[in-house]
Short mmCIF file of C-alpha atoms in Angstrom, two decimals:
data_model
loop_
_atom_site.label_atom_id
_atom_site.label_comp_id
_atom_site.label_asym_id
_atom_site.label_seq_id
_atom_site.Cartn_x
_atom_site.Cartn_y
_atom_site.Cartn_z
CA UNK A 1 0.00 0.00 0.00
CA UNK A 2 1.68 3.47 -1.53
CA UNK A 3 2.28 5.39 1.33
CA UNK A 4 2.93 9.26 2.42
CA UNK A 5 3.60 9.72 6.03
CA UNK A 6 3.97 12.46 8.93
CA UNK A 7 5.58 11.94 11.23
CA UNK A 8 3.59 13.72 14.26
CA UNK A 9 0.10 13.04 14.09
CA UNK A 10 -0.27 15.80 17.05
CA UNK A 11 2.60 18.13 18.20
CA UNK A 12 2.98 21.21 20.93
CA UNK A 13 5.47 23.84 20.64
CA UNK A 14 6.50 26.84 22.60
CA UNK A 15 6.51 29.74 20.60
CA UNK A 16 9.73 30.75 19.16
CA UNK A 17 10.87 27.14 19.17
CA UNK A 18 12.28 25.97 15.69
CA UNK A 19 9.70 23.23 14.48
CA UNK A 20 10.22 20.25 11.72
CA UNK A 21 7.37 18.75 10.26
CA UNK A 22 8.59 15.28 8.61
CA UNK A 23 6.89 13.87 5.56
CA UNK A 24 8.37 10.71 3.63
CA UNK A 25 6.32 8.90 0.85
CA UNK A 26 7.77 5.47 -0.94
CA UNK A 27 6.23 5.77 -4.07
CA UNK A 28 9.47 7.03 -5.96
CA UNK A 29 7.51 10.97 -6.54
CA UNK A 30 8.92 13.37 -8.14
CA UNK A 31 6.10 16.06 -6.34
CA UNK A 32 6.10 16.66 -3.07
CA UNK A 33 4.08 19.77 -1.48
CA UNK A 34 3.01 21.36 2.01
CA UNK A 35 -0.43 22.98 2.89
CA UNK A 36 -1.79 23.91 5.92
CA UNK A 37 -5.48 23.51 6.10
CA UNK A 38 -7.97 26.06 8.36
CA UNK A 39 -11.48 26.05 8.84
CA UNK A 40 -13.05 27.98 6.33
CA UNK A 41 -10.24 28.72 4.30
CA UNK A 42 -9.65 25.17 3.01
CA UNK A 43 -6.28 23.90 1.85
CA UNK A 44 -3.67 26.85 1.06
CA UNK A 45 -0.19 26.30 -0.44
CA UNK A 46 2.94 26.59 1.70
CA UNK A 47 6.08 25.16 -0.37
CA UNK A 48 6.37 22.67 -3.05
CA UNK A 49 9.50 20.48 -4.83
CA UNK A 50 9.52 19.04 -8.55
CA UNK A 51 13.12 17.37 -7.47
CA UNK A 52 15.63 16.45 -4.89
CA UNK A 53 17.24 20.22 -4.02
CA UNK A 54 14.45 22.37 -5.72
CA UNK A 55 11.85 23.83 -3.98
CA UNK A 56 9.46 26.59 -5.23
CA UNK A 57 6.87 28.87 -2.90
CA UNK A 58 3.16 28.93 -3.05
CA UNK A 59 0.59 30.76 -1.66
CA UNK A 60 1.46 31.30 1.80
CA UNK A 61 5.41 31.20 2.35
CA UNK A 62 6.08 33.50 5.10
CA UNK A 63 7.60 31.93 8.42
CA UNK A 64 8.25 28.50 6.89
CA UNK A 65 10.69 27.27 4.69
CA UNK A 66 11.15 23.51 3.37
CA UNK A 67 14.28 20.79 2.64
CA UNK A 68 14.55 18.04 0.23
CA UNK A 69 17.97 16.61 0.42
CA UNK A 70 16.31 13.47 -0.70
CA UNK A 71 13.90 12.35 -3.08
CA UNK A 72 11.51 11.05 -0.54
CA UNK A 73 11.85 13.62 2.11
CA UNK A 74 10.23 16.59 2.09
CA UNK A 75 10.60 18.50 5.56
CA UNK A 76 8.75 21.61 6.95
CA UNK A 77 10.70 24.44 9.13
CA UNK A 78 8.90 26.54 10.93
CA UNK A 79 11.73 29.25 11.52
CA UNK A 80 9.82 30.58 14.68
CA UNK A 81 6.95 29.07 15.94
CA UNK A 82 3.99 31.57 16.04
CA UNK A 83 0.49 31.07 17.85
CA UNK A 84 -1.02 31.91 13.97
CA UNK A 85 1.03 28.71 12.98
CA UNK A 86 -1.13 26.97 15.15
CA UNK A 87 -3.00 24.33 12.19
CA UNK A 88 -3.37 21.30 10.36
CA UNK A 89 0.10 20.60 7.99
CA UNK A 90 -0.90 18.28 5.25
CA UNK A 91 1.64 16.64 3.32
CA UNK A 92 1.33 15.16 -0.29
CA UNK A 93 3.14 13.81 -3.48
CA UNK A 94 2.54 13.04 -6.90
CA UNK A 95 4.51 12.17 -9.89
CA UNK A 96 5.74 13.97 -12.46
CA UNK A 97 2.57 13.94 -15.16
CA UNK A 98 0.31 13.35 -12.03
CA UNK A 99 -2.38 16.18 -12.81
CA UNK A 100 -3.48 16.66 -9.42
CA UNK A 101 -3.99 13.34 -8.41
CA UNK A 102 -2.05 13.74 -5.02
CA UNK A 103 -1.51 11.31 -2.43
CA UNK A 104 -1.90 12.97 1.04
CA UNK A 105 -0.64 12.22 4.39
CA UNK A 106 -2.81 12.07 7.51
CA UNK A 107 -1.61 15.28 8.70
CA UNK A 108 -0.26 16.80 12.04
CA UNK A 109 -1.90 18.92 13.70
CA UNK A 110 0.21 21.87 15.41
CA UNK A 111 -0.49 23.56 18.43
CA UNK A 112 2.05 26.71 19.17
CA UNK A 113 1.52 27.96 22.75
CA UNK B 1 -4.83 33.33 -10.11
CA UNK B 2 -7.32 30.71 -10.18
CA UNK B 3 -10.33 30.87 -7.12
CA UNK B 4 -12.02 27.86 -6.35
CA UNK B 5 -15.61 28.19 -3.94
CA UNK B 6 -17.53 26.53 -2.19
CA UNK B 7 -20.45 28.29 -1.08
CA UNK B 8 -22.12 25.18 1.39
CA UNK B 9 -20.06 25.22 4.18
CA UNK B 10 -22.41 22.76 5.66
CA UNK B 11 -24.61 20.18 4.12
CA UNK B 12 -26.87 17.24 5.14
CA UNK B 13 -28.48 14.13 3.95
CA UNK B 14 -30.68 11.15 4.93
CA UNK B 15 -29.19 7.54 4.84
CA UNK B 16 -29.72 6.48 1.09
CA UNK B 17 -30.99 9.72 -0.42
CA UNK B 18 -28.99 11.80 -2.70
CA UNK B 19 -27.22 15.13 -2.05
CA UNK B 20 -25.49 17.69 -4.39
CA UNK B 21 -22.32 19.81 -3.23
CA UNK B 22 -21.45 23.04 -4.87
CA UNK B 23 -17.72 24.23 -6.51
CA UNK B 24 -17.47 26.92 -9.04
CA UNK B 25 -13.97 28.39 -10.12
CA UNK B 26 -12.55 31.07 -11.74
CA UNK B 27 -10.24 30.70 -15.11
CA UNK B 28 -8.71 31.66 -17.87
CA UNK B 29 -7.61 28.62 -19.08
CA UNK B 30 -8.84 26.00 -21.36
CA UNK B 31 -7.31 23.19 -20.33
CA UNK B 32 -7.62 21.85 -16.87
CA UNK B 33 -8.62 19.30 -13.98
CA UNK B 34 -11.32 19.21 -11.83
CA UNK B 35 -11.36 17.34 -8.30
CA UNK B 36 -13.25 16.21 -5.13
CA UNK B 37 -11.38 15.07 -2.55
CA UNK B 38 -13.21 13.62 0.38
CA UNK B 39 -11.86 13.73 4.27
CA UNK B 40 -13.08 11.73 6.52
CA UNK B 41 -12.41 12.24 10.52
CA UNK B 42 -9.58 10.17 10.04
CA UNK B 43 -8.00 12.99 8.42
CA UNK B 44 -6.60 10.75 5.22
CA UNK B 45 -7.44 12.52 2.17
CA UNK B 46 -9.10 10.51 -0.57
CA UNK B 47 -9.36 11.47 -4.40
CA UNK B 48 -13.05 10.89 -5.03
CA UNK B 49 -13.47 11.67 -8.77
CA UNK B 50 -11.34 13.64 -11.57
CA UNK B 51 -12.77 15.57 -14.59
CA UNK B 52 -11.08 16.76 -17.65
CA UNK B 53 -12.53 19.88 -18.44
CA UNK B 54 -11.46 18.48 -22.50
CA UNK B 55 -13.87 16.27 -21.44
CA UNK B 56 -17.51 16.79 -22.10
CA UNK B 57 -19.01 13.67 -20.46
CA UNK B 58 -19.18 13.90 -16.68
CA UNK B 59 -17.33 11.32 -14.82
CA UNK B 60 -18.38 9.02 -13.03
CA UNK B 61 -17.18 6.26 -9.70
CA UNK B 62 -19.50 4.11 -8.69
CA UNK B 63 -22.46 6.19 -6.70
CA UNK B 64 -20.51 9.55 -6.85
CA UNK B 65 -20.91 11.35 -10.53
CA UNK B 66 -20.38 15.01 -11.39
CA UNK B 67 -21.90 17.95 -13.00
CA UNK B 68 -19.41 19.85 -14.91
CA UNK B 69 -20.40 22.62 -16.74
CA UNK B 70 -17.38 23.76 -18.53
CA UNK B 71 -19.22 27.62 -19.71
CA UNK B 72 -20.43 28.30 -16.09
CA UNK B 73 -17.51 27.42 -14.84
CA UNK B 74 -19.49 24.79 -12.04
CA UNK B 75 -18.33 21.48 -10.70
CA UNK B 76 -20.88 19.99 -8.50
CA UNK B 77 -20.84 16.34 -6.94
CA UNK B 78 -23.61 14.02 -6.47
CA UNK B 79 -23.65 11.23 -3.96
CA UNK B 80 -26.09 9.06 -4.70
CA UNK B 81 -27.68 6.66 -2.11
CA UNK B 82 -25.60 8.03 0.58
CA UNK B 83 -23.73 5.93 3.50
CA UNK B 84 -22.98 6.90 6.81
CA UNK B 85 -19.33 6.57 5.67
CA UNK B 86 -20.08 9.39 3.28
CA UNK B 87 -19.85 11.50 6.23
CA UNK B 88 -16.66 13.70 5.31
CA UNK B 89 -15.61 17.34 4.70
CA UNK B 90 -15.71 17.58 0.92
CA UNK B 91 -13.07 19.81 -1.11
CA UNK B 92 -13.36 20.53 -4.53
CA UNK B 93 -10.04 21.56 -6.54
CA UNK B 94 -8.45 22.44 -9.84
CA UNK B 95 -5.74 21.80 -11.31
CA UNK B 96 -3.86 24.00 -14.45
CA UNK B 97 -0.93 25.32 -16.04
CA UNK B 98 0.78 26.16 -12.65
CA UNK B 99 0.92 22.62 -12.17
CA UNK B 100 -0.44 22.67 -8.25
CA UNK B 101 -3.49 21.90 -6.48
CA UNK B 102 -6.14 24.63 -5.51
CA UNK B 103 -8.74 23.90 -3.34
CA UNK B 104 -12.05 25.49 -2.11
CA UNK B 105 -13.06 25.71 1.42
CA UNK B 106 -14.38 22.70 1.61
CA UNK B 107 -18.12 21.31 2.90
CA UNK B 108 -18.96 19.38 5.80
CA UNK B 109 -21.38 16.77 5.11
CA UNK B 110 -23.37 14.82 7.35
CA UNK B 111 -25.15 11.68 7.02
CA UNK B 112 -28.44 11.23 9.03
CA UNK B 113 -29.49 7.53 9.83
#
């Protein structure tokens, strides 16, 4: 069973802590993206990779940036952990030609206090 | 940029009756994708259906089938027969030239026994 995974499913920080959010899928995807997702607002784009080393920004960049040092690792830095980071981080890949047709992780939810 | 909405942010619907969700977008383009994705409490989000707007015949999967009306720019889903494991926020999203996933609000849909 193709697989993208998070690794916190629930996490607490202080804020002003530096925070990673993990993701790793095994399907061998060339996509890999990060949204946060808020009631009412939906899913909004933070970062996304075509490739290993590449990353481009999407909708809502500010306070995070991202890592792929490998092609099945896509990681999440919060800089700073802010209460208005407080959400759900949803993690998905596709490949290359994939036209949308993501595979999503289960999420983390992040709590700054 | 594209907009995707969702104007129900709520919806509900007997056991085995049928119910119709909303999604109209905003483009320029001609050539694109349409989703749902489905969440469930579980959090795991689930590609429901996928519509080429090249496409003029609305797709279909099993008791879920879409209205796409390509000039109006609407996307609506029908769940026919519904099932208490319907029970799921419901995003709709597009997909163009930019290559990434946009996604509306979302609507929370309950199932009634």
């Amino acid at each position: 069973d193709v697989k993208v995974t998070q690794s916190s499913r629930y996490l607490v920080k202080r804020t002003g802590e530096k925070v990673f959010l993990e993701c790793v899928q095994d399907m061998d995807h060339e996509n890999m993206f990060w949204y946060r997702q808020d009631p009412g607002l939906g899913l909004r784009l933070i970062y996304f990779s075509y490739d290993v080393k590449m990353k481009e920004k999407g909708d809502i960049p500010e306070g995070y940036s991202v890592s792929r040092e490998k092609k099945e690792r896509f990681s999440l830095i919060l800089e700073s952990a802010s209460t208005n980071q407080t959400s759900m981080y949803l993690c998905a890949s596709s490949w290359q030609g994939g036209f949308g047709g993501y595979t999503f992780g289960s999420g983390t939810r992040l709590t700054v206090v | 940029a594209q907009t995707v909405t969702q104007s129900q942010p709520e919806m509900s619907v007997q056991e085995a009756e049928t119910v119709t969700l909303s999604c109209t977008y905003d483009t320029s383009e001609s050539d694109y994708y349409l989703f749902w994705y489905k969440q469930p409490p579980s959090r795991q989000m689930i590609l429901v259906i996928r519509q080429e707007a090249y496409k003029q015949q609305n797709a279909t999967e099993n008791r879920f089938s879409v209205n796409f009306q390509k000039a109006a720019k609407s996307f609506s889903l029908k769940i026919s027969d519904s099932q208490l494991g319907d029970a799921a926020m419901y995003f709709c999203a597009y997909w163009g030239s930019a290559r990434q996933l946009t996604f509306g609000s979302g609507t929370q849909l309950t199932v009634l026994p």
